XYZ file of C-alpha atoms in Angstrom:
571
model
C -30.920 -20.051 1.931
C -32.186 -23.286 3.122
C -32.809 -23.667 7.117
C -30.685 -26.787 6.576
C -28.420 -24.886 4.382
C -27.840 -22.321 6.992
C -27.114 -24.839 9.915
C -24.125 -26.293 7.574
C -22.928 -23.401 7.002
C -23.344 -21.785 10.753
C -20.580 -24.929 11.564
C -18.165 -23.240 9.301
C -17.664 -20.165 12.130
C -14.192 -19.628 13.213
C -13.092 -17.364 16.328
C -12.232 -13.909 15.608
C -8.992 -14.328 17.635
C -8.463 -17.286 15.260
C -8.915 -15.060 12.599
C -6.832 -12.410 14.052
C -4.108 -14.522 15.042
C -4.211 -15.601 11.056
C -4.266 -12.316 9.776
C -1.611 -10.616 12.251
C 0.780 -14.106 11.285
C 0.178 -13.272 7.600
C 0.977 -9.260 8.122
C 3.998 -9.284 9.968
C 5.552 -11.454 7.408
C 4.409 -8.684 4.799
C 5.642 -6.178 6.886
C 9.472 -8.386 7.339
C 10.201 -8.816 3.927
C 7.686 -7.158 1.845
C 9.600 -4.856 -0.675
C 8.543 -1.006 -0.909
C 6.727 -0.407 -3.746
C 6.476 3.136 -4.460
C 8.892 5.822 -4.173
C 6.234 8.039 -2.727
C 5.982 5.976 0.280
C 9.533 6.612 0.811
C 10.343 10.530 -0.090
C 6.696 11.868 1.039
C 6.014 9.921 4.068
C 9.359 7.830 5.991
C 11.815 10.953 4.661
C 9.446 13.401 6.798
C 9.242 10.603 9.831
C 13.090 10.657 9.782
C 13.132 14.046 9.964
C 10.696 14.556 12.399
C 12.768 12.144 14.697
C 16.728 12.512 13.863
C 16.724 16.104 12.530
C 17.489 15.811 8.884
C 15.724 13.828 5.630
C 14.659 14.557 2.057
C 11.654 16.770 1.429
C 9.176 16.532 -1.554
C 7.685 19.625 -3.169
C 4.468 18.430 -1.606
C 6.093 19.420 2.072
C 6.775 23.123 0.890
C 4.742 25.828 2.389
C 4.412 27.189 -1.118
C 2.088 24.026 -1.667
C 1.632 21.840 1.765
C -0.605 19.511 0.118
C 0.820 16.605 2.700
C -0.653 16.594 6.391
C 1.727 16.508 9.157
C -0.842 14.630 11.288
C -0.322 11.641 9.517
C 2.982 11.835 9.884
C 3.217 13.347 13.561
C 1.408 9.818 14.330
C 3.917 7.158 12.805
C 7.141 9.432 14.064
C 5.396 8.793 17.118
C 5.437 5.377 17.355
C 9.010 5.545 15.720
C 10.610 7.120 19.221
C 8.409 4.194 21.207
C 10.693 1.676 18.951
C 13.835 3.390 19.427
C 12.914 2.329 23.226
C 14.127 -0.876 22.222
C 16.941 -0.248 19.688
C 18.697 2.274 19.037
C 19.478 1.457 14.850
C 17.331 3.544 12.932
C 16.393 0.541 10.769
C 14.935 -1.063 13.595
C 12.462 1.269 14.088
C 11.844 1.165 10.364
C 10.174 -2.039 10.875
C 8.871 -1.400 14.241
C 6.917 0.813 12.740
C 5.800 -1.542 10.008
C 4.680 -4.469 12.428
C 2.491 -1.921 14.626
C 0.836 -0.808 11.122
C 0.431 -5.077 10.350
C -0.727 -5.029 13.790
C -3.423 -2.102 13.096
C -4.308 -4.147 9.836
C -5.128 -7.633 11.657
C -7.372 -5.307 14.181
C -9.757 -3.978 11.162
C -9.544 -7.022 9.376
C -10.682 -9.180 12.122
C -13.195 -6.918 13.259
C -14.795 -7.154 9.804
C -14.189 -10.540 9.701
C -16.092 -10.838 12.355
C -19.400 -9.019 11.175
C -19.280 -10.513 8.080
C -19.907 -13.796 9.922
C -22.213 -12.623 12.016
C -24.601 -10.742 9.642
C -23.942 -12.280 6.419
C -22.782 -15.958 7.017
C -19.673 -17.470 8.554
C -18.729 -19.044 4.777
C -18.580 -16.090 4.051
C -16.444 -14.907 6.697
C -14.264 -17.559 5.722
C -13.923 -17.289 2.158
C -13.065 -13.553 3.317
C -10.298 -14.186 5.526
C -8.996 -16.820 2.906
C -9.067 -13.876 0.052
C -7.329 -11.521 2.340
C -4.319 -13.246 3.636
C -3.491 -14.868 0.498
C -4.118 -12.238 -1.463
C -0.420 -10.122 -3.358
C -2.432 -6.748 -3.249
C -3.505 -6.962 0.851
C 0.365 -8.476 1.101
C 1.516 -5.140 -0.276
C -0.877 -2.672 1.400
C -1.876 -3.866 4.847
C 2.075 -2.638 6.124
C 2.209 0.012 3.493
C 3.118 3.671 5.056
C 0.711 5.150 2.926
C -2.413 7.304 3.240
C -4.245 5.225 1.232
C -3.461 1.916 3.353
C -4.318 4.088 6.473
C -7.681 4.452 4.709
C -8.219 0.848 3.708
C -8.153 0.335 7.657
C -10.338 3.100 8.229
C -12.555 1.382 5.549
C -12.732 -2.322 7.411
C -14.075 -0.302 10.227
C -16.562 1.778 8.787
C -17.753 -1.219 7.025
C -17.953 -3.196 9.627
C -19.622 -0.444 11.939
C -22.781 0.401 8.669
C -22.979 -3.403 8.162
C -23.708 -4.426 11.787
C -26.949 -3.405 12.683
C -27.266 -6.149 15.781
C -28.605 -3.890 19.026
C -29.458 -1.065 16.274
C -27.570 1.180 13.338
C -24.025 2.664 13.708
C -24.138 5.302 11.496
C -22.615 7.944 13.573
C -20.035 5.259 14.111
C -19.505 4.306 10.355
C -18.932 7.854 9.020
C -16.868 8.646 12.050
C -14.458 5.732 10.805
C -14.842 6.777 6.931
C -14.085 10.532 8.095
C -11.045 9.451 9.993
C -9.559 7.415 6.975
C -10.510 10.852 4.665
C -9.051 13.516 7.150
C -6.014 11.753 8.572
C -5.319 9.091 5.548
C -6.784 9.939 2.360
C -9.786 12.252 1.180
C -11.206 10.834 -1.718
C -11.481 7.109 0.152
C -14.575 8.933 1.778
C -16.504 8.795 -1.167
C -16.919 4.926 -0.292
C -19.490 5.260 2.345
C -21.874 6.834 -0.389
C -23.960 3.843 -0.669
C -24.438 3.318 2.784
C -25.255 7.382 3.403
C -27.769 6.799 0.609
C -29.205 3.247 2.220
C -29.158 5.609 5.734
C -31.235 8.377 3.903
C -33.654 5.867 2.299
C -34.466 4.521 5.923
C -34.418 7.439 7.536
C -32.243 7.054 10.058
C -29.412 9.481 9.056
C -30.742 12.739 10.910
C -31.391 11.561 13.985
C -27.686 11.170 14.263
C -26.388 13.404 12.220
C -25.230 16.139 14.844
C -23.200 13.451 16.557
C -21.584 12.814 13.012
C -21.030 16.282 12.324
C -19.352 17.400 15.872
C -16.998 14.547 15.307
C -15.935 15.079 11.770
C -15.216 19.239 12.963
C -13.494 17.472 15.525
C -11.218 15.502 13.293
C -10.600 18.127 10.942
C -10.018 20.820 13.545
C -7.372 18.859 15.447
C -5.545 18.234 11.606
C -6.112 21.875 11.110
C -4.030 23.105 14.089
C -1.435 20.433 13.712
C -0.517 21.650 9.875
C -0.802 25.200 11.400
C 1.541 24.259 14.050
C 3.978 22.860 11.433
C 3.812 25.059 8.055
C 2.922 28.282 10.552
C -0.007 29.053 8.651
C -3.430 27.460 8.386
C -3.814 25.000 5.938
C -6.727 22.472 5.280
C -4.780 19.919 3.518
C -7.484 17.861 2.542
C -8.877 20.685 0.575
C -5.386 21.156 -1.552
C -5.499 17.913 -2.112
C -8.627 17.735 -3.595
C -7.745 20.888 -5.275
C -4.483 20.059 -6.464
C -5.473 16.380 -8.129
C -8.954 18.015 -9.579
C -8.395 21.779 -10.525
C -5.628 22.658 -10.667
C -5.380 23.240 -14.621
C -2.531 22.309 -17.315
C 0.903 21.765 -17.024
C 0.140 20.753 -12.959
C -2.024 18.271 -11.682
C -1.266 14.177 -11.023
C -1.097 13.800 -15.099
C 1.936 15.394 -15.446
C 3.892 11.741 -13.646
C 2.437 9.900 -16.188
C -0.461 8.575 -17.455
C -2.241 4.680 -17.948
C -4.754 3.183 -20.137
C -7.701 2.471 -19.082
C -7.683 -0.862 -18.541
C -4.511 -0.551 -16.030
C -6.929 -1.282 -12.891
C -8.290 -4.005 -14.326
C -4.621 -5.807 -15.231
C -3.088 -4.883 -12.121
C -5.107 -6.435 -10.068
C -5.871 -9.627 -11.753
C -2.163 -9.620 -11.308
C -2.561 -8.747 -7.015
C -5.681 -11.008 -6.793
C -6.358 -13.397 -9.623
C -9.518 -15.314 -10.051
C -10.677 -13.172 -6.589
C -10.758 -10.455 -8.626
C -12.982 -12.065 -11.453
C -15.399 -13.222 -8.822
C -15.296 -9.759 -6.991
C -16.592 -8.150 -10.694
C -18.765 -11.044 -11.133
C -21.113 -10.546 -7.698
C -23.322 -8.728 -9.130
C -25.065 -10.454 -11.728
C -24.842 -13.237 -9.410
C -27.004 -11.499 -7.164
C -29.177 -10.756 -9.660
C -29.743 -14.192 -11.142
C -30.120 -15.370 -7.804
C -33.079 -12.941 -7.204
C -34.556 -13.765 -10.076
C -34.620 -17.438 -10.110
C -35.222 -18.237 -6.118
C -36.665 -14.901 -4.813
C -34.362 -14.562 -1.817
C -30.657 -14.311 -1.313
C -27.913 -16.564 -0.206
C -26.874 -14.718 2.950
C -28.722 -13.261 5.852
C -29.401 -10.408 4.902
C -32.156 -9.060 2.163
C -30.920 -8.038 -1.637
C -31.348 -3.926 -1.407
C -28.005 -4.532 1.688
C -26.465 -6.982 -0.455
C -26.481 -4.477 -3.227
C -25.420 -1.510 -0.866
C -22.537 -4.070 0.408
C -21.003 -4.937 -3.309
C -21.592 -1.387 -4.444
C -18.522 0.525 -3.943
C -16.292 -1.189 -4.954
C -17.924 -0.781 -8.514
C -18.213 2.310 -7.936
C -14.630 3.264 -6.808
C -13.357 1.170 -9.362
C -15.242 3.055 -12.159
C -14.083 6.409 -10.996
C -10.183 5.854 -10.981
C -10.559 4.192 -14.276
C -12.087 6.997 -15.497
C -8.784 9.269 -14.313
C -5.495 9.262 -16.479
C -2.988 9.328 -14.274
C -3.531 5.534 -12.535
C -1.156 4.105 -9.382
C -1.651 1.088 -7.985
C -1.716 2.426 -4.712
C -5.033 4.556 -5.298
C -6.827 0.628 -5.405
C -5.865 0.295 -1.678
C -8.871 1.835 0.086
C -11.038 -0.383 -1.536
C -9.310 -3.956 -1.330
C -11.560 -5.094 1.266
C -14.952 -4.778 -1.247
C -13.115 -6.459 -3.592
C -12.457 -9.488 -1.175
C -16.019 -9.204 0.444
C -17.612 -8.924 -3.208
C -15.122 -12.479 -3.792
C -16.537 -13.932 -1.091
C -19.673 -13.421 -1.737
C -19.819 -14.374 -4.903
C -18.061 -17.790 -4.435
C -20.436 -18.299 -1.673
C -23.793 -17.548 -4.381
C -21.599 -20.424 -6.461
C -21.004 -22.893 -4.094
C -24.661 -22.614 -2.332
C -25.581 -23.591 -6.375
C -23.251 -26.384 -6.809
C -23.768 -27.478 -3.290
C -27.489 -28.177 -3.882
C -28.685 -31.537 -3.417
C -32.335 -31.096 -5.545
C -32.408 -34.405 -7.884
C -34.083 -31.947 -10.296
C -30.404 -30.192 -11.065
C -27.530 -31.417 -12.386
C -25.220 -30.554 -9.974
C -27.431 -32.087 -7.519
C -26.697 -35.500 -8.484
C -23.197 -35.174 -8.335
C -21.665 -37.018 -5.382
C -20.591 -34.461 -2.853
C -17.121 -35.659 -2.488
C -16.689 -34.825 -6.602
C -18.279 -31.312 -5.517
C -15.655 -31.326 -2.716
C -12.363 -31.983 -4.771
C -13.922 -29.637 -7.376
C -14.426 -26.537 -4.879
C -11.629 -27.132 -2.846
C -9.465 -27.196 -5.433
C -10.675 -24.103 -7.325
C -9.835 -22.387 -3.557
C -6.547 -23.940 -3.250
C -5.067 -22.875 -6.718
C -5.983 -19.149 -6.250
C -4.790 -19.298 -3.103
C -0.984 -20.798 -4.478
C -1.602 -18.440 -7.495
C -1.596 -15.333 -4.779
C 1.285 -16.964 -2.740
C 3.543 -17.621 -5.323
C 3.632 -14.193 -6.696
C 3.729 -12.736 -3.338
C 6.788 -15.147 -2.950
C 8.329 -13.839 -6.154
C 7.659 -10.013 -5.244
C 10.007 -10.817 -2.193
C 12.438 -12.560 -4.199
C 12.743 -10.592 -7.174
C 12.947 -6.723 -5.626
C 13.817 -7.041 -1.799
C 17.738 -6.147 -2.472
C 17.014 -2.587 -1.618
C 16.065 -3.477 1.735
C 19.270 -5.263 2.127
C 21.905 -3.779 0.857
C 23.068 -1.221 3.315
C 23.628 -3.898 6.178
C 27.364 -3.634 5.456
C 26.900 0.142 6.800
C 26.452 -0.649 9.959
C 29.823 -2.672 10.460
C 32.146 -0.523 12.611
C 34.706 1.291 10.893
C 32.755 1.574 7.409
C 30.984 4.602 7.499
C 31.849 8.039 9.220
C 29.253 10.969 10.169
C 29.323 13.589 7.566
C 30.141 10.770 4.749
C 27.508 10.504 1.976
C 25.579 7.685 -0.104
C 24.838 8.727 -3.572
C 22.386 7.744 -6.016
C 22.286 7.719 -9.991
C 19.263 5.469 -11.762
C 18.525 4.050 -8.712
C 17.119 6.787 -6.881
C 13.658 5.744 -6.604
C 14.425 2.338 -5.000
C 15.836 4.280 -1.824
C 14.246 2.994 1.025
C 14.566 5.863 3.008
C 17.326 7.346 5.447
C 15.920 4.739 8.251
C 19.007 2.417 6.765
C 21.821 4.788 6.493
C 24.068 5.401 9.591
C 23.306 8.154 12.019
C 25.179 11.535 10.475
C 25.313 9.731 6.683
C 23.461 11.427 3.996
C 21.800 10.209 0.755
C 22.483 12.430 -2.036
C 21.702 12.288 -5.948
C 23.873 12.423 -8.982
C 22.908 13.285 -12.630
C 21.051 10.166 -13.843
C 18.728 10.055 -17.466
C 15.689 11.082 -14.968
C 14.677 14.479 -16.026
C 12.125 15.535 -13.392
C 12.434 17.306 -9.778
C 13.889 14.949 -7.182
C 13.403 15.336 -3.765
C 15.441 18.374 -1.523
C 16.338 18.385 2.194
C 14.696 19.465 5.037
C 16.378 22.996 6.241
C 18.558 21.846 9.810
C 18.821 25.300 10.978
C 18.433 25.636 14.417
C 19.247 28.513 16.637
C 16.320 31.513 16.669
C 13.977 29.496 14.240
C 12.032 27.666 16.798
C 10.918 23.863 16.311
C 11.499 21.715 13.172
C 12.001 24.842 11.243
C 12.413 22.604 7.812
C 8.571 22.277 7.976
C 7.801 26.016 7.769
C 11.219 27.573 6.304
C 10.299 27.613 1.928
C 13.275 25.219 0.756
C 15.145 25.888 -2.808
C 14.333 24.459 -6.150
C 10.413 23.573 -5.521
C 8.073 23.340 -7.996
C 4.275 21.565 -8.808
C 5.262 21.121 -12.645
C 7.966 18.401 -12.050
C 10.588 20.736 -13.544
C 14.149 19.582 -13.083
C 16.042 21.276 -10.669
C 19.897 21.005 -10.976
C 20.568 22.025 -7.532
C 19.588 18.355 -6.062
C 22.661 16.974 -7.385
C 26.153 16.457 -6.113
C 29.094 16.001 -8.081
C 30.329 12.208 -8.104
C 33.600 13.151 -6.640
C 32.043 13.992 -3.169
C 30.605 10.175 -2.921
C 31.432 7.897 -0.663
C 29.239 5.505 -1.033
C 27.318 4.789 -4.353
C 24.234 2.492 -4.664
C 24.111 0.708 -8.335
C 22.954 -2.227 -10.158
C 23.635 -4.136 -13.140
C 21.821 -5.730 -16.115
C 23.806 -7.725 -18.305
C 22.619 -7.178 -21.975
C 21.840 -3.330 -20.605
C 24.099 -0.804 -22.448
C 25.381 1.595 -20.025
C 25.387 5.750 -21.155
C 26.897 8.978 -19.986
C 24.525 9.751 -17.760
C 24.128 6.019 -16.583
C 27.599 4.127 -16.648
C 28.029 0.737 -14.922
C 29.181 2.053 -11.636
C 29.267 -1.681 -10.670
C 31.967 -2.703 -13.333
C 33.916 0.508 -12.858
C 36.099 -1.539 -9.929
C 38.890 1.066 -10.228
C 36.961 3.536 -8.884
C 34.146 1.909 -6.146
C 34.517 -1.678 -4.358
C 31.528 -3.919 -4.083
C 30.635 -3.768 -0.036
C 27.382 -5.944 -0.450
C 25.079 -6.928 -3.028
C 21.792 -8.879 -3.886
C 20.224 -10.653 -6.608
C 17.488 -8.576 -8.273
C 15.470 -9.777 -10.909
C 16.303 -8.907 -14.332
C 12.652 -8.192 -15.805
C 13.653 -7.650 -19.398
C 15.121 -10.688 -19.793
C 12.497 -13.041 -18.259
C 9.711 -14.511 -19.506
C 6.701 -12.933 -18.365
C 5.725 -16.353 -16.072
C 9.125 -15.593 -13.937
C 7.813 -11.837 -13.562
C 4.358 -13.109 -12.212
C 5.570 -15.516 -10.139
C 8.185 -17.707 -7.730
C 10.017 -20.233 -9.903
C 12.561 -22.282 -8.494
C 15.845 -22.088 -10.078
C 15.993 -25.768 -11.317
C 16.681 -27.734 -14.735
C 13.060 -29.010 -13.957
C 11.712 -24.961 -15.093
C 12.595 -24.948 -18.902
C 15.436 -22.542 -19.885
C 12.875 -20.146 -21.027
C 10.570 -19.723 -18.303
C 13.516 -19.463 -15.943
C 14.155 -16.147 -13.843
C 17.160 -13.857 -14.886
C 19.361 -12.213 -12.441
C 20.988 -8.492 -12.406
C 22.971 -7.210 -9.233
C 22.042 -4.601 -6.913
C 24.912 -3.683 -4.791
C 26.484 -1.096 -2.047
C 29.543 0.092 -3.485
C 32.316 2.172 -1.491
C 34.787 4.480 -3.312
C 38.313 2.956 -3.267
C 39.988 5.922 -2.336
C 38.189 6.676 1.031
C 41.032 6.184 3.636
C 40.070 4.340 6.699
């Protein structure tokens, strides 16, 4: 770039406390009203927090000794900062969210540290364009309050990144892997194939072994202290990350991640064009932007020379290319690498604008007046950025009944210990035992899912030591998602029952509308939730106002999610 080009940009720089301040605002909304998104999030990682804390919750297969292919460390470290919120409240659901705002807290942190570097070593446009893809962005909306190992890792990830891109007062490398081994051993394993390219930029410079003792006494370190925590808590050594591996790569047919269902290949690619819009284009796009850029001036567009700015855009490629290449596909797997895809955005707007903001006579874009320029860049930003609101906007809309339904529990004189909250179709939009009562229980009933719901944690007590339900084998486990008719309750032993209703949906057997049945249950409390089969595909992607001014088609149908309590319970 330009000496001139650089000073105009250098006037860009914002504060990282700005930026924090921005991206802590932005989180702690997401982590308010943002709904859960995946039923894993609930059974495999707040069920085992509940437990950990009150002494009872739903287990997963995955928390079986048979299989103990989840970490208690991970957990052991959010139940932790459950009992410092329960400090200040004593409802369970408020340290639900406690625990969400310090995770939107630990978010901001890594993405303004990263912020930060990007500024400082690339260029603050950069920086900018970074923070704006971030905070507007559906996906980071969803993930940066997400208790999941994979959001744990995408934090991990801003720090590593930020550690093997700053090389001001020398390398970090025993600093960056430390962060990518923490995000691998406590979150995730496979997010620490993303500091490949920078190991392999290390090894071309040489600088790798003179550090690489440090880096290897503090990954044993990591991975011993996980080590003797699972021990601790399955009584028996485990290396979790290991099963993990093992279990999602070799473990053979009729097991593995494909047996929950499989995606095409181009999944990736649609979902997040959906959770980051034209970001996402650009993010794909940096490349051959680079490249051209080369080519035609012989130098790059940020401070720092091509061989880093290739190291920089690389994994995300990379990462992307690899889970495309797997069957079974979750939304949640992107996670880890959302903040290359915003850093590959930014870039590549940056290469763009640097072009259009030329002022050479000899190109057409130069002798555009810079205020047409302005209006045209500006507005490019401000659209994505409304694109990315308004479906974040609709997301909270459309699906956050689950979150609050239950409310009317915690009147006095509606529910009693011992009592229990059932669930038919809608057992996967349980948002964990965090909203029930102390002494209520959620229990299933026969729905038209066929596959192995979640158990509960064994309660005993006397003579088997500490939390004994994470070493004691529970009933009815299994790897092969095999039904197991033990889970269920019969209906006649529910108090409560959580439903909701579709009009146009015909209701079976196995699925009656326990909504309509008014004989039997009374509506306690219930929520607007969107009816996705009957709206146009515009009202699934994003907030619409319910107004004459939408026309009739594009206009967002409503079911009804609702608490219901059986009219015979005596109070």
């Amino acid at each position: 770039m330009a000496n001139g080009s650089r000073r105009q940009a250098s006037g860009l720089f914002l504060p990282p406390i700005i930026a924090f301040y921005i991206f802590l605002l932005v989180n702690v909304l997401a982590a308010t009203y943002a709904p859960i998104q995946d039923c894993d999030e609930v059974f495999n990682y707040w069920e085992p927090t509940h437990y950990l804390n009150h002494g009872y919750g739903l287990q997963t297969w995955e928390y079986s000794p048979e299989y103990s292919i989840r970490s208690w460390l991970y957990i052991v470290i959010h139940a932790f900062i459950g009992k410092l919120g329960s400090l200040f409240s004593k409802t369970k659901s408020f340290e639900f969210y406690f625990i969400r705002i310090i995770l939107a807290l630990t978010c901001a942190v890594s993405e303004a540290r990263l912020f930060s570097v990007i500024s400082k070593t690339l260029n603050p446009r950069i920086g900018i364009l970074f923070m704006i893809i971030m905070v507007s962005s559906p996906g980071i909306f969803h993930a940066c309050a997400a208790y999941l190992p994979s959001s744990f890792a995408m934090y991990a990830t801003m720090l590593g990144m930020s550690a093997f891109m700053d090389w001001r007062g020398g390398s970090k490398t025993a600093q960056g892997i430390m962060w990518f081994a923490i995000g691998g051993i406590v979150g995730w394993p496979f997010a620490m194939v993303l500091i490949a390219p920078f190991l392999l930029e290390e090894l071309v410079l040489a600088t790798l072994t003179r550090e690489g003792i440090e880096v290897a006494r503090r990954f044993l370190d990591g991975a011993a202290l996980q080590v003797a925590v699972d021990t601790f808590f399955y009584h028996k050594v485990v290396v979790v990350p290991w099963r993990i591996v093992w279990y999602n790569v070799f473990s053979g047919s009729g097991k593995g991640p494909e047996i929950f269902g499989t995606e095409p290949w181009d999944f990736y690619f649609r979902n997040l064009l959906l959770n980051f819009n034209v970001w996402f284009v650009l993010a794909m796009s940096v490349g051959p932007l680079l490249g051209l850029q080369y080519l035609l001036r012989g130098q790059t567009t940020t401070n720092q020379t091509l061989l880093r700015s290739v190291v920089f855009v690389a994994p995300f490629y990379m990462w992307l290319a690899i889970f495309t290449a797997q069957t079974h596909k979750e939304e949640r797997f992107m996670y880890p690498a959302y903040p290359f895809l915003g850093l590959n955005a930014a870039i590549a707007l940056h290469i763009i604008l640097s072009y259009v903001g030329s002022s050479s006579p000899n190109k057409l874009l130069g002798r555009l007046p810079p205020k047409v320029k302005f209006v045209f860049a500006s507005g490019f930003v401000i659209l994505a950025i409304d694109a990315g609101l308004l479906r974040s906007v609709g997301m909270i809309t459309a699906y956050r009944a689950p979150l609050t339904v239950y409310q009317a529990l915690q009147a006095p004189g509606i529910a009693r210990p011992g009592e229990t909250v059932c669930f038919g179709k809608e057992w996967y939009r349980f948002p964990s035992s965090h909203f029930l009562p102390k002494g209520l229980r959620a229990k299933f009933v026969k729905s038209a899912f066929d596959g192995l719901l979640p158990g509960e944690f064994n309660e005993a007590q006397i003579g088997f030591g500490f939390f004994p339900g994470t070493w004691l084998i529970p009933p009815g486990m299994n790897d092969q998602n095999i039904e197991d008719p033990g889970k269920y309750i019969d209906i006649d032993h529910c108090s409560f029952m959580v439903d909701s209703y579709f009009p146009g949906v015909e209701a079976t057997d196995l699925e009656p509308n326990y909504i309509l049945d008014t004989d039997t249950w009374e509506a306690l409390q219930c929520s607007d939730f969107l009816d996705a089969a009957r709206t146009h595909v515009v009202g699934r992607t994003l907030w619409l106002p319910n107004t004459n001014l939408i026309p009739e088609r594009f206009r967002r149908r409503w079911g009804r999610y609702c608490l219901l309590r059986r009219n015979t319970v005596k109070r």
